[in-house]
Amino acid sequence: MDTNSKSHVHALFETIAPKYDFMNDVISFRRHKAWRKYTMNKMNVQKGQNALDICCGTGDWTIDLANTSQTGKIVGLDFSQNMLNVAEVKVAKLSLGRQIELVQGNAMNLPYEDNTFDYVTIGFGLRNVPDYLQVLREMHRVVKPGGKVVCLELSKPTWQPFKSIYNFYFERIMPIFGKMLANGFKEYQWLPISLRSFPDSKQLTELFNQAGLQGTKVDLFFGGIAALHMGTKGNDGQL
């Protein structure tokens, strides 16, 4: 099976959707929640601002954006309907259905007009798309001039011996967790595979620049195992 194919990745996320949240807590030791909280503080979303959260998965960041914006329209977009089904339950439970719209769609070809959103976010999803730059260009296209494109993603630590320990955990231990706790050894082998070819934080900053984003700021978490990139669309609005 071609583990880089779009159909393979889609099938993988359809399969792991029911235990996706639980496994995220396990494999990151719940640090992903702290990283998202830090990111939201840096974003400084204001009441009434709108946002598009692409590769939204089960909707946690989408919900955070809605709670912070309070009255702004928030869209969560993902290619996996099973992931969106989980998100729908959360949104309904929190009575956020009027504020949040969940859409099945393609991050490579966003179904929105230019200059639509105050923020466009992607959390732990950029690794899974066929063309990183194309997705960033689409995010740049649909964000308003002066708006922010925000990516929270796994990255690559550079200092030893932590780098070796981290790689061993991801390559050997984490798929075993997937097998034991989610009956998904092969599915959780995808995570280290997707990270091997993914840009490091400096390379991803360059992709932000190539997509047309300006003043990209980078924050590294826990020795560089995850990174926050936040870039701004120029006020001239040029694509």
JSON list of C-alpha atoms in Angstrom, two decimals:
[
{"chain": "A", "resi": 1, "resn": "MET", "atom": "CA", "xyz": [0.00, 0.00, 0.00]},
{"chain": "A", "resi": 2, "resn": "ASP", "atom": "CA", "xyz": [1.21, 3.49, -0.82]},
{"chain": "A", "resi": 3, "resn": "THR", "atom": "CA", "xyz": [1.41, 5.14, 2.59]},
{"chain": "A", "resi": 4, "resn": "ASN", "atom": "CA", "xyz": [1.78, 8.55, 0.97]},
{"chain": "A", "resi": 5, "resn": "SER", "atom": "CA", "xyz": [-1.45, 8.34, -1.02]},
{"chain": "A", "resi": 6, "resn": "LYS", "atom": "CA", "xyz": [-4.40, 10.58, -0.26]},
{"chain": "A", "resi": 7, "resn": "SER", "atom": "CA", "xyz": [-6.73, 7.57, -0.07]},
{"chain": "A", "resi": 8, "resn": "HIS", "atom": "CA", "xyz": [-4.48, 5.82, 2.46]},
{"chain": "A", "resi": 9, "resn": "VAL", "atom": "CA", "xyz": [-4.36, 8.86, 4.76]},
{"chain": "A", "resi": 10, "resn": "HIS", "atom": "CA", "xyz": [-8.13, 9.36, 4.44]},
{"chain": "A", "resi": 11, "resn": "ALA", "atom": "CA", "xyz": [-8.81, 5.74, 5.36]},
{"chain": "A", "resi": 12, "resn": "LEU", "atom": "CA", "xyz": [-6.44, 5.96, 8.29]},
{"chain": "A", "resi": 13, "resn": "PHE", "atom": "CA", "xyz": [-8.23, 8.93, 9.87]},
{"chain": "A", "resi": 14, "resn": "GLU", "atom": "CA", "xyz": [-11.64, 7.42, 9.19]},
{"chain": "A", "resi": 15, "resn": "THR", "atom": "CA", "xyz": [-10.48, 4.36, 11.15]},
{"chain": "A", "resi": 16, "resn": "ILE", "atom": "CA", "xyz": [-8.91, 6.07, 14.17]},
{"chain": "A", "resi": 17, "resn": "ALA", "atom": "CA", "xyz": [-11.60, 8.76, 14.64]},
{"chain": "A", "resi": 18, "resn": "PRO", "atom": "CA", "xyz": [-13.39, 7.11, 17.61]},
{"chain": "A", "resi": 19, "resn": "LYS", "atom": "CA", "xyz": [-10.21, 6.98, 19.72]},
{"chain": "A", "resi": 20, "resn": "TYR", "atom": "CA", "xyz": [-8.39, 9.95, 18.21]},
{"chain": "A", "resi": 21, "resn": "ASP", "atom": "CA", "xyz": [-8.77, 12.25, 21.24]},
{"chain": "A", "resi": 22, "resn": "PHE", "atom": "CA", "xyz": [-7.80, 9.57, 23.72]},
{"chain": "A", "resi": 23, "resn": "MET", "atom": "CA", "xyz": [-4.71, 8.58, 21.77]},
{"chain": "A", "resi": 24, "resn": "ASN", "atom": "CA", "xyz": [-3.61, 12.21, 21.35]},
{"chain": "A", "resi": 25, "resn": "ASP", "atom": "CA", "xyz": [-3.62, 12.53, 25.14]},
{"chain": "A", "resi": 26, "resn": "VAL", "atom": "CA", "xyz": [-1.64, 9.31, 25.52]},
{"chain": "A", "resi": 27, "resn": "ILE", "atom": "CA", "xyz": [1.06, 9.83, 22.90]},
{"chain": "A", "resi": 28, "resn": "SER", "atom": "CA", "xyz": [1.67, 13.51, 23.74]},
{"chain": "A", "resi": 29, "resn": "PHE", "atom": "CA", "xyz": [1.24, 13.06, 27.51]},
{"chain": "A", "resi": 30, "resn": "ARG", "atom": "CA", "xyz": [-1.55, 15.66, 27.18]},
{"chain": "A", "resi": 31, "resn": "ARG", "atom": "CA", "xyz": [0.95, 18.34, 26.15]},
{"chain": "A", "resi": 32, "resn": "HIS", "atom": "CA", "xyz": [-0.97, 19.08, 22.93]},
{"chain": "A", "resi": 33, "resn": "LYS", "atom": "CA", "xyz": [-3.62, 20.84, 25.02]},
{"chain": "A", "resi": 34, "resn": "ALA", "atom": "CA", "xyz": [-1.04, 23.09, 26.68]},
{"chain": "A", "resi": 35, "resn": "TRP", "atom": "CA", "xyz": [0.50, 23.90, 23.30]},
{"chain": "A", "resi": 36, "resn": "ARG", "atom": "CA", "xyz": [-2.91, 24.86, 21.90]},
{"chain": "A", "resi": 37, "resn": "LYS", "atom": "CA", "xyz": [-3.67, 27.02, 24.94]},
{"chain": "A", "resi": 38, "resn": "TYR", "atom": "CA", "xyz": [-0.35, 28.83, 24.48]},
{"chain": "A", "resi": 39, "resn": "THR", "atom": "CA", "xyz": [-1.14, 29.30, 20.79]},
{"chain": "A", "resi": 40, "resn": "MET", "atom": "CA", "xyz": [-4.56, 30.78, 21.53]},
{"chain": "A", "resi": 41, "resn": "ASN", "atom": "CA", "xyz": [-2.98, 33.26, 23.94]},
{"chain": "A", "resi": 42, "resn": "LYS", "atom": "CA", "xyz": [-0.50, 34.32, 21.23]},
{"chain": "A", "resi": 43, "resn": "MET", "atom": "CA", "xyz": [-3.28, 34.67, 18.65]},
{"chain": "A", "resi": 44, "resn": "ASN", "atom": "CA", "xyz": [-5.27, 37.08, 20.83]},
{"chain": "A", "resi": 45, "resn": "VAL", "atom": "CA", "xyz": [-8.59, 36.43, 19.06]},
{"chain": "A", "resi": 46, "resn": "GLN", "atom": "CA", "xyz": [-11.08, 39.23, 19.66]},
{"chain": "A", "resi": 47, "resn": "LYS", "atom": "CA", "xyz": [-14.83, 39.03, 20.17]},
{"chain": "A", "resi": 48, "resn": "GLY", "atom": "CA", "xyz": [-16.65, 38.76, 16.86]},
{"chain": "A", "resi": 49, "resn": "GLN", "atom": "CA", "xyz": [-13.67, 37.70, 14.75]},
{"chain": "A", "resi": 50, "resn": "ASN", "atom": "CA", "xyz": [-14.15, 34.75, 12.43]},
{"chain": "A", "resi": 51, "resn": "ALA", "atom": "CA", "xyz": [-11.87, 31.82, 11.70]},
{"chain": "A", "resi": 52, "resn": "LEU", "atom": "CA", "xyz": [-11.38, 28.77, 9.53]},
{"chain": "A", "resi": 53, "resn": "ASP", "atom": "CA", "xyz": [-9.83, 25.74, 11.22]},
{"chain": "A", "resi": 54, "resn": "ILE", "atom": "CA", "xyz": [-8.67, 23.33, 8.51]},
{"chain": "A", "resi": 55, "resn": "CYS", "atom": "CA", "xyz": [-7.86, 19.68, 9.16]},
{"chain": "A", "resi": 56, "resn": "CYS", "atom": "CA", "xyz": [-10.00, 20.29, 12.24]},
{"chain": "A", "resi": 57, "resn": "GLY", "atom": "CA", "xyz": [-10.28, 16.62, 13.18]},
{"chain": "A", "resi": 58, "resn": "THR", "atom": "CA", "xyz": [-12.59, 16.17, 16.15]},
{"chain": "A", "resi": 59, "resn": "GLY", "atom": "CA", "xyz": [-12.99, 19.91, 16.58]},
{"chain": "A", "resi": 60, "resn": "ASP", "atom": "CA", "xyz": [-11.14, 20.84, 19.76]},
{"chain": "A", "resi": 61, "resn": "TRP", "atom": "CA", "xyz": [-9.36, 23.87, 18.27]},
{"chain": "A", "resi": 62, "resn": "THR", "atom": "CA", "xyz": [-12.53, 24.84, 16.40]},
{"chain": "A", "resi": 63, "resn": "ILE", "atom": "CA", "xyz": [-14.38, 24.93, 19.70]},
{"chain": "A", "resi": 64, "resn": "ASP", "atom": "CA", "xyz": [-11.62, 26.94, 21.40]},
{"chain": "A", "resi": 65, "resn": "LEU", "atom": "CA", "xyz": [-11.85, 29.51, 18.60]},
{"chain": "A", "resi": 66, "resn": "ALA", "atom": "CA", "xyz": [-15.63, 29.74, 18.99]},
{"chain": "A", "resi": 67, "resn": "ASN", "atom": "CA", "xyz": [-15.46, 30.15, 22.76]},
{"chain": "A", "resi": 68, "resn": "THR", "atom": "CA", "xyz": [-12.86, 32.90, 22.45]},
{"chain": "A", "resi": 69, "resn": "SER", "atom": "CA", "xyz": [-14.53, 34.74, 19.58]},
{"chain": "A", "resi": 70, "resn": "GLN", "atom": "CA", "xyz": [-17.92, 34.38, 21.33]},
{"chain": "A", "resi": 71, "resn": "THR", "atom": "CA", "xyz": [-19.97, 35.78, 18.44]},
{"chain": "A", "resi": 72, "resn": "GLY", "atom": "CA", "xyz": [-17.75, 35.25, 15.37]},
{"chain": "A", "resi": 73, "resn": "LYS", "atom": "CA", "xyz": [-18.48, 32.59, 12.76]},
{"chain": "A", "resi": 74, "resn": "ILE", "atom": "CA", "xyz": [-16.09, 29.63, 13.03]},
{"chain": "A", "resi": 75, "resn": "VAL", "atom": "CA", "xyz": [-15.72, 26.95, 10.35]},
{"chain": "A", "resi": 76, "resn": "GLY", "atom": "CA", "xyz": [-14.10, 23.58, 10.98]},
{"chain": "A", "resi": 77, "resn": "LEU", "atom": "CA", "xyz": [-13.07, 21.79, 7.78]},
{"chain": "A", "resi": 78, "resn": "ASP", "atom": "CA", "xyz": [-11.77, 18.23, 7.48]},
{"chain": "A", "resi": 79, "resn": "PHE", "atom": "CA", "xyz": [-11.67, 15.52, 4.80]},
{"chain": "A", "resi": 80, "resn": "SER", "atom": "CA", "xyz": [-12.71, 12.77, 7.24]},
{"chain": "A", "resi": 81, "resn": "GLN", "atom": "CA", "xyz": [-16.45, 12.54, 7.84]},
{"chain": "A", "resi": 82, "resn": "ASN", "atom": "CA", "xyz": [-15.88, 10.20, 10.79]},
{"chain": "A", "resi": 83, "resn": "MET", "atom": "CA", "xyz": [-13.73, 12.87, 12.46]},
{"chain": "A", "resi": 84, "resn": "LEU", "atom": "CA", "xyz": [-16.43, 15.46, 11.78]},
{"chain": "A", "resi": 85, "resn": "ASN", "atom": "CA", "xyz": [-19.06, 13.16, 13.27]},
{"chain": "A", "resi": 86, "resn": "VAL", "atom": "CA", "xyz": [-17.14, 13.17, 16.55]},
{"chain": "A", "resi": 87, "resn": "ALA", "atom": "CA", "xyz": [-16.81, 16.96, 16.33]},
{"chain": "A", "resi": 88, "resn": "GLU", "atom": "CA", "xyz": [-20.55, 17.33, 15.73]},
{"chain": "A", "resi": 89, "resn": "VAL", "atom": "CA", "xyz": [-21.32, 15.57, 19.00]},
{"chain": "A", "resi": 90, "resn": "LYS", "atom": "CA", "xyz": [-19.01, 17.94, 20.90]},
{"chain": "A", "resi": 91, "resn": "VAL", "atom": "CA", "xyz": [-20.46, 21.02, 19.22]},
{"chain": "A", "resi": 92, "resn": "ALA", "atom": "CA", "xyz": [-24.01, 19.95, 19.97]},
{"chain": "A", "resi": 93, "resn": "LYS", "atom": "CA", "xyz": [-23.18, 19.16, 23.60]},
{"chain": "A", "resi": 94, "resn": "LEU", "atom": "CA", "xyz": [-21.78, 22.68, 24.02]},
{"chain": "A", "resi": 95, "resn": "SER", "atom": "CA", "xyz": [-24.70, 24.29, 22.16]},
{"chain": "A", "resi": 96, "resn": "LEU", "atom": "CA", "xyz": [-22.35, 25.91, 19.66]},
{"chain": "A", "resi": 97, "resn": "GLY", "atom": "CA", "xyz": [-24.21, 24.81, 16.55]},
{"chain": "A", "resi": 98, "resn": "ARG", "atom": "CA", "xyz": [-25.24, 28.34, 15.57]},
{"chain": "A", "resi": 99, "resn": "GLN", "atom": "CA", "xyz": [-21.67, 29.60, 15.73]},
{"chain": "A", "resi": 100, "resn": "ILE", "atom": "CA", "xyz": [-19.73, 26.62, 14.35]},
{"chain": "A", "resi": 101, "resn": "GLU", "atom": "CA", "xyz": [-20.13, 25.16, 10.89]},
{"chain": "A", "resi": 102, "resn": "LEU", "atom": "CA", "xyz": [-18.46, 21.81, 10.20]},
{"chain": "A", "resi": 103, "resn": "VAL", "atom": "CA", "xyz": [-17.60, 21.13, 6.56]},
{"chain": "A", "resi": 104, "resn": "GLN", "atom": "CA", "xyz": [-16.17, 18.12, 4.78]},
{"chain": "A", "resi": 105, "resn": "GLY", "atom": "CA", "xyz": [-13.64, 19.56, 2.36]},
{"chain": "A", "resi": 106, "resn": "ASN", "atom": "CA", "xyz": [-10.18, 19.61, 0.86]},
{"chain": "A", "resi": 107, "resn": "ALA", "atom": "CA", "xyz": [-7.44, 21.71, 2.46]},
{"chain": "A", "resi": 108, "resn": "MET", "atom": "CA", "xyz": [-5.71, 21.88, -0.93]},
{"chain": "A", "resi": 109, "resn": "ASN", "atom": "CA", "xyz": [-8.68, 23.65, -2.50]},
{"chain": "A", "resi": 110, "resn": "LEU", "atom": "CA", "xyz": [-10.61, 25.61, 0.11]},
{"chain": "A", "resi": 111, "resn": "PRO", "atom": "CA", "xyz": [-14.22, 26.39, -0.87]},
{"chain": "A", "resi": 112, "resn": "TYR", "atom": "CA", "xyz": [-14.07, 30.04, 0.22]},
{"chain": "A", "resi": 113, "resn": "GLU", "atom": "CA", "xyz": [-13.51, 33.40, -1.44]},
{"chain": "A", "resi": 114, "resn": "ASP", "atom": "CA", "xyz": [-10.32, 35.41, -1.06]},
{"chain": "A", "resi": 115, "resn": "ASN", "atom": "CA", "xyz": [-9.92, 37.56, 2.06]},
{"chain": "A", "resi": 116, "resn": "THR", "atom": "CA", "xyz": [-12.71, 35.90, 4.09]},
{"chain": "A", "resi": 117, "resn": "PHE", "atom": "CA", "xyz": [-11.35, 35.03, 7.55]},
{"chain": "A", "resi": 118, "resn": "ASP", "atom": "CA", "xyz": [-9.53, 36.86, 10.34]},
{"chain": "A", "resi": 119, "resn": "TYR", "atom": "CA", "xyz": [-7.64, 33.67, 11.21]},
{"chain": "A", "resi": 120, "resn": "VAL", "atom": "CA", "xyz": [-6.93, 30.44, 9.39]},
{"chain": "A", "resi": 121, "resn": "THR", "atom": "CA", "xyz": [-5.53, 27.67, 11.56]},
{"chain": "A", "resi": 122, "resn": "ILE", "atom": "CA", "xyz": [-4.24, 24.12, 11.12]},
{"chain": "A", "resi": 123, "resn": "GLY", "atom": "CA", "xyz": [-3.38, 21.94, 14.09]},
{"chain": "A", "resi": 124, "resn": "PHE", "atom": "CA", "xyz": [-1.37, 18.73, 13.66]},
{"chain": "A", "resi": 125, "resn": "GLY", "atom": "CA", "xyz": [-2.72, 18.34, 10.15]},
{"chain": "A", "resi": 126, "resn": "LEU", "atom": "CA", "xyz": [-0.21, 19.87, 7.76]},
{"chain": "A", "resi": 127, "resn": "ARG", "atom": "CA", "xyz": [1.94, 16.69, 7.84]},
{"chain": "A", "resi": 128, "resn": "ASN", "atom": "CA", "xyz": [-0.94, 14.75, 6.36]},
{"chain": "A", "resi": 129, "resn": "VAL", "atom": "CA", "xyz": [-1.57, 16.77, 3.19]},
{"chain": "A", "resi": 130, "resn": "PRO", "atom": "CA", "xyz": [-0.02, 15.93, -0.21]},
{"chain": "A", "resi": 131, "resn": "ASP", "atom": "CA", "xyz": [1.44, 19.42, -0.78]},
{"chain": "A", "resi": 132, "resn": "TYR", "atom": "CA", "xyz": [2.38, 21.59, 2.21]},
{"chain": "A", "resi": 133, "resn": "LEU", "atom": "CA", "xyz": [2.98, 24.73, 0.16]},
{"chain": "A", "resi": 134, "resn": "GLN", "atom": "CA", "xyz": [-0.31, 24.48, -1.69]},
{"chain": "A", "resi": 135, "resn": "VAL", "atom": "CA", "xyz": [-2.21, 24.30, 1.60]},
{"chain": "A", "resi": 136, "resn": "LEU", "atom": "CA", "xyz": [-0.33, 27.31, 2.99]},
{"chain": "A", "resi": 137, "resn": "ARG", "atom": "CA", "xyz": [-1.08, 29.24, -0.21]},
{"chain": "A", "resi": 138, "resn": "GLU", "atom": "CA", "xyz": [-4.76, 28.42, 0.17]},
{"chain": "A", "resi": 139, "resn": "MET", "atom": "CA", "xyz": [-4.68, 29.54, 3.81]},
{"chain": "A", "resi": 140, "resn": "HIS", "atom": "CA", "xyz": [-3.00, 32.77, 2.73]},
{"chain": "A", "resi": 141, "resn": "ARG", "atom": "CA", "xyz": [-5.59, 33.28, 0.01]},
{"chain": "A", "resi": 142, "resn": "VAL", "atom": "CA", "xyz": [-8.67, 33.04, 2.22]},
{"chain": "A", "resi": 143, "resn": "VAL", "atom": "CA", "xyz": [-7.35, 35.01, 5.21]},
{"chain": "A", "resi": 144, "resn": "LYS", "atom": "CA", "xyz": [-8.04, 38.75, 5.27]},
{"chain": "A", "resi": 145, "resn": "PRO", "atom": "CA", "xyz": [-5.26, 41.32, 4.77]},
{"chain": "A", "resi": 146, "resn": "GLY", "atom": "CA", "xyz": [-3.68, 41.77, 8.19]},
{"chain": "A", "resi": 147, "resn": "GLY", "atom": "CA", "xyz": [-5.06, 38.39, 9.28]},
{"chain": "A", "resi": 148, "resn": "LYS", "atom": "CA", "xyz": [-3.07, 35.48, 10.64]},
{"chain": "A", "resi": 149, "resn": "VAL", "atom": "CA", "xyz": [-2.23, 32.03, 9.33]},
{"chain": "A", "resi": 150, "resn": "VAL", "atom": "CA", "xyz": [-1.42, 29.74, 12.28]},
{"chain": "A", "resi": 151, "resn": "CYS", "atom": "CA", "xyz": [0.12, 26.28, 12.19]},
{"chain": "A", "resi": 152, "resn": "LEU", "atom": "CA", "xyz": [0.66, 24.14, 15.29]},
{"chain": "A", "resi": 153, "resn": "GLU", "atom": "CA", "xyz": [2.48, 20.98, 14.32]},
{"chain": "A", "resi": 154, "resn": "LEU", "atom": "CA", "xyz": [4.95, 18.33, 15.37]},
{"chain": "A", "resi": 155, "resn": "SER", "atom": "CA", "xyz": [8.54, 19.18, 14.52]},
{"chain": "A", "resi": 156, "resn": "LYS", "atom": "CA", "xyz": [12.04, 17.75, 14.82]},
{"chain": "A", "resi": 157, "resn": "PRO", "atom": "CA", "xyz": [14.25, 18.21, 17.88]},
{"chain": "A", "resi": 158, "resn": "THR", "atom": "CA", "xyz": [17.87, 18.91, 17.01]},
{"chain": "A", "resi": 159, "resn": "TRP", "atom": "CA", "xyz": [19.88, 18.35, 20.18]},
{"chain": "A", "resi": 160, "resn": "GLN", "atom": "CA", "xyz": [21.22, 15.04, 21.45]},
{"chain": "A", "resi": 161, "resn": "PRO", "atom": "CA", "xyz": [20.59, 12.82, 23.32]},
{"chain": "A", "resi": 162, "resn": "PHE", "atom": "CA", "xyz": [16.96, 13.97, 23.34]},
{"chain": "A", "resi": 163, "resn": "LYS", "atom": "CA", "xyz": [16.66, 13.64, 19.55]},
{"chain": "A", "resi": 164, "resn": "SER", "atom": "CA", "xyz": [17.55, 9.93, 19.69]},
{"chain": "A", "resi": 165, "resn": "ILE", "atom": "CA", "xyz": [15.20, 9.27, 22.60]},
{"chain": "A", "resi": 166, "resn": "TYR", "atom": "CA", "xyz": [12.38, 11.11, 20.82]},
{"chain": "A", "resi": 167, "resn": "ASN", "atom": "CA", "xyz": [12.95, 9.19, 17.58]},
{"chain": "A", "resi": 168, "resn": "PHE", "atom": "CA", "xyz": [12.98, 5.87, 19.42]},
{"chain": "A", "resi": 169, "resn": "TYR", "atom": "CA", "xyz": [9.69, 6.72, 21.14]},
{"chain": "A", "resi": 170, "resn": "PHE", "atom": "CA", "xyz": [8.01, 7.74, 17.89]},
{"chain": "A", "resi": 171, "resn": "GLU", "atom": "CA", "xyz": [9.38, 4.92, 15.76]},
{"chain": "A", "resi": 172, "resn": "ARG", "atom": "CA", "xyz": [9.09, 2.01, 18.22]},
{"chain": "A", "resi": 173, "resn": "ILE", "atom": "CA", "xyz": [7.01, 2.78, 21.31]},
{"chain": "A", "resi": 174, "resn": "MET", "atom": "CA", "xyz": [4.17, 4.93, 20.03]},
{"chain": "A", "resi": 175, "resn": "PRO", "atom": "CA", "xyz": [2.88, 2.40, 17.45]},
{"chain": "A", "resi": 176, "resn": "ILE", "atom": "CA", "xyz": [2.76, -0.18, 20.27]},
{"chain": "A", "resi": 177, "resn": "PHE", "atom": "CA", "xyz": [0.56, 2.20, 22.26]},
{"chain": "A", "resi": 178, "resn": "GLY", "atom": "CA", "xyz": [-1.65, 2.41, 19.19]},
{"chain": "A", "resi": 179, "resn": "LYS", "atom": "CA", "xyz": [-1.94, -1.37, 19.03]},
{"chain": "A", "resi": 180, "resn": "MET", "atom": "CA", "xyz": [-2.58, -1.85, 22.75]},
{"chain": "A", "resi": 181, "resn": "LEU", "atom": "CA", "xyz": [-4.98, 1.02, 23.33]},
{"chain": "A", "resi": 182, "resn": "ALA", "atom": "CA", "xyz": [-6.64, 1.62, 19.96]},
{"chain": "A", "resi": 183, "resn": "ASN", "atom": "CA", "xyz": [-6.11, -1.60, 18.03]},
{"chain": "A", "resi": 184, "resn": "GLY", "atom": "CA", "xyz": [-4.24, 0.42, 15.45]},
{"chain": "A", "resi": 185, "resn": "PHE", "atom": "CA", "xyz": [-0.57, -0.52, 15.14]},
{"chain": "A", "resi": 186, "resn": "LYS", "atom": "CA", "xyz": [-0.42, 0.17, 11.39]},
{"chain": "A", "resi": 187, "resn": "GLU", "atom": "CA", "xyz": [-2.42, 3.39, 11.75]},
{"chain": "A", "resi": 188, "resn": "TYR", "atom": "CA", "xyz": [-0.05, 4.77, 14.37]},
{"chain": "A", "resi": 189, "resn": "GLN", "atom": "CA", "xyz": [2.98, 3.80, 12.34]},
{"chain": "A", "resi": 190, "resn": "TRP", "atom": "CA", "xyz": [1.85, 6.60, 10.02]},
{"chain": "A", "resi": 191, "resn": "LEU", "atom": "CA", "xyz": [2.80, 9.33, 12.52]},
{"chain": "A", "resi": 192, "resn": "PRO", "atom": "CA", "xyz": [6.59, 8.76, 12.44]},
{"chain": "A", "resi": 193, "resn": "ILE", "atom": "CA", "xyz": [6.42, 8.09, 8.68]},
{"chain": "A", "resi": 194, "resn": "SER", "atom": "CA", "xyz": [4.70, 11.43, 8.07]},
{"chain": "A", "resi": 195, "resn": "LEU", "atom": "CA", "xyz": [7.21, 13.26, 10.25]},
{"chain": "A", "resi": 196, "resn": "ARG", "atom": "CA", "xyz": [10.30, 11.93, 8.43]},
{"chain": "A", "resi": 197, "resn": "SER", "atom": "CA", "xyz": [9.64, 13.96, 5.30]},
{"chain": "A", "resi": 198, "resn": "PHE", "atom": "CA", "xyz": [8.06, 16.94, 7.05]},
{"chain": "A", "resi": 199, "resn": "PRO", "atom": "CA", "xyz": [10.04, 20.21, 7.10]},
{"chain": "A", "resi": 200, "resn": "ASP", "atom": "CA", "xyz": [11.81, 21.25, 10.28]},
{"chain": "A", "resi": 201, "resn": "SER", "atom": "CA", "xyz": [10.86, 24.60, 11.84]},
{"chain": "A", "resi": 202, "resn": "LYS", "atom": "CA", "xyz": [13.27, 26.63, 9.69]},
{"chain": "A", "resi": 203, "resn": "GLN", "atom": "CA", "xyz": [12.17, 24.92, 6.48]},
{"chain": "A", "resi": 204, "resn": "LEU", "atom": "CA", "xyz": [8.51, 25.45, 7.38]},
{"chain": "A", "resi": 205, "resn": "THR", "atom": "CA", "xyz": [9.20, 29.14, 7.98]},
{"chain": "A", "resi": 206, "resn": "GLU", "atom": "CA", "xyz": [10.58, 29.32, 4.45]},
{"chain": "A", "resi": 207, "resn": "LEU", "atom": "CA", "xyz": [7.39, 27.70, 3.13]},
{"chain": "A", "resi": 208, "resn": "PHE", "atom": "CA", "xyz": [5.37, 30.36, 4.97]},
{"chain": "A", "resi": 209, "resn": "ASN", "atom": "CA", "xyz": [7.46, 32.97, 3.16]},
{"chain": "A", "resi": 210, "resn": "GLN", "atom": "CA", "xyz": [6.96, 31.26, -0.20]},
{"chain": "A", "resi": 211, "resn": "ALA", "atom": "CA", "xyz": [3.19, 31.23, 0.41]},
{"chain": "A", "resi": 212, "resn": "GLY", "atom": "CA", "xyz": [3.28, 35.03, 0.72]},
{"chain": "A", "resi": 213, "resn": "LEU", "atom": "CA", "xyz": [3.05, 35.34, 4.50]},
{"chain": "A", "resi": 214, "resn": "GLN", "atom": "CA", "xyz": [5.02, 38.02, 6.30]},
{"chain": "A", "resi": 215, "resn": "GLY", "atom": "CA", "xyz": [6.73, 38.35, 9.68]},
{"chain": "A", "resi": 216, "resn": "THR", "atom": "CA", "xyz": [6.38, 34.67, 10.55]},
{"chain": "A", "resi": 217, "resn": "LYS", "atom": "CA", "xyz": [7.03, 34.02, 14.24]},
{"chain": "A", "resi": 218, "resn": "VAL", "atom": "CA", "xyz": [8.12, 30.60, 15.50]},
{"chain": "A", "resi": 219, "resn": "ASP", "atom": "CA", "xyz": [7.82, 29.10, 18.99]},
{"chain": "A", "resi": 220, "resn": "LEU", "atom": "CA", "xyz": [9.31, 25.70, 19.78]},
{"chain": "A", "resi": 221, "resn": "PHE", "atom": "CA", "xyz": [7.91, 23.40, 22.47]},
{"chain": "A", "resi": 222, "resn": "PHE", "atom": "CA", "xyz": [9.69, 20.84, 24.64]},
{"chain": "A", "resi": 223, "resn": "GLY", "atom": "CA", "xyz": [13.03, 20.74, 22.90]},
{"chain": "A", "resi": 224, "resn": "GLY", "atom": "CA", "xyz": [11.52, 21.22, 19.45]},
{"chain": "A", "resi": 225, "resn": "ILE", "atom": "CA", "xyz": [9.13, 18.25, 19.29]},
{"chain": "A", "resi": 226, "resn": "ALA", "atom": "CA", "xyz": [6.37, 20.67, 18.29]},
{"chain": "A", "resi": 227, "resn": "ALA", "atom": "CA", "xyz": [6.37, 24.13, 16.76]},
{"chain": "A", "resi": 228, "resn": "LEU", "atom": "CA", "xyz": [4.02, 27.07, 16.38]},
{"chain": "A", "resi": 229, "resn": "HIS", "atom": "CA", "xyz": [4.31, 29.13, 13.18]},
{"chain": "A", "resi": 230, "resn": "MET", "atom": "CA", "xyz": [2.25, 32.30, 12.84]},
{"chain": "A", "resi": 231, "resn": "GLY", "atom": "CA", "xyz": [2.43, 34.51, 9.76]},
{"chain": "A", "resi": 232, "resn": "THR", "atom": "CA", "xyz": [0.53, 37.61, 8.64]},
{"chain": "A", "resi": 233, "resn": "LYS", "atom": "CA", "xyz": [-1.05, 38.43, 5.30]},
{"chain": "A", "resi": 234, "resn": "GLY", "atom": "CA", "xyz": [0.17, 41.79, 4.00]},
{"chain": "A", "resi": 235, "resn": "ASN", "atom": "CA", "xyz": [-2.28, 44.68, 4.13]},
{"chain": "A", "resi": 236, "resn": "ASP", "atom": "CA", "xyz": [-1.95, 45.09, 0.38]},
{"chain": "A", "resi": 237, "resn": "GLY", "atom": "CA", "xyz": [-3.94, 41.85, 0.13]},
{"chain": "A", "resi": 238, "resn": "GLN", "atom": "CA", "xyz": [-1.87, 40.55, -2.76]},
{"chain": "A", "resi": 239, "resn": "LEU", "atom": "CA", "xyz": [-2.03, 36.81, -3.31]}
]
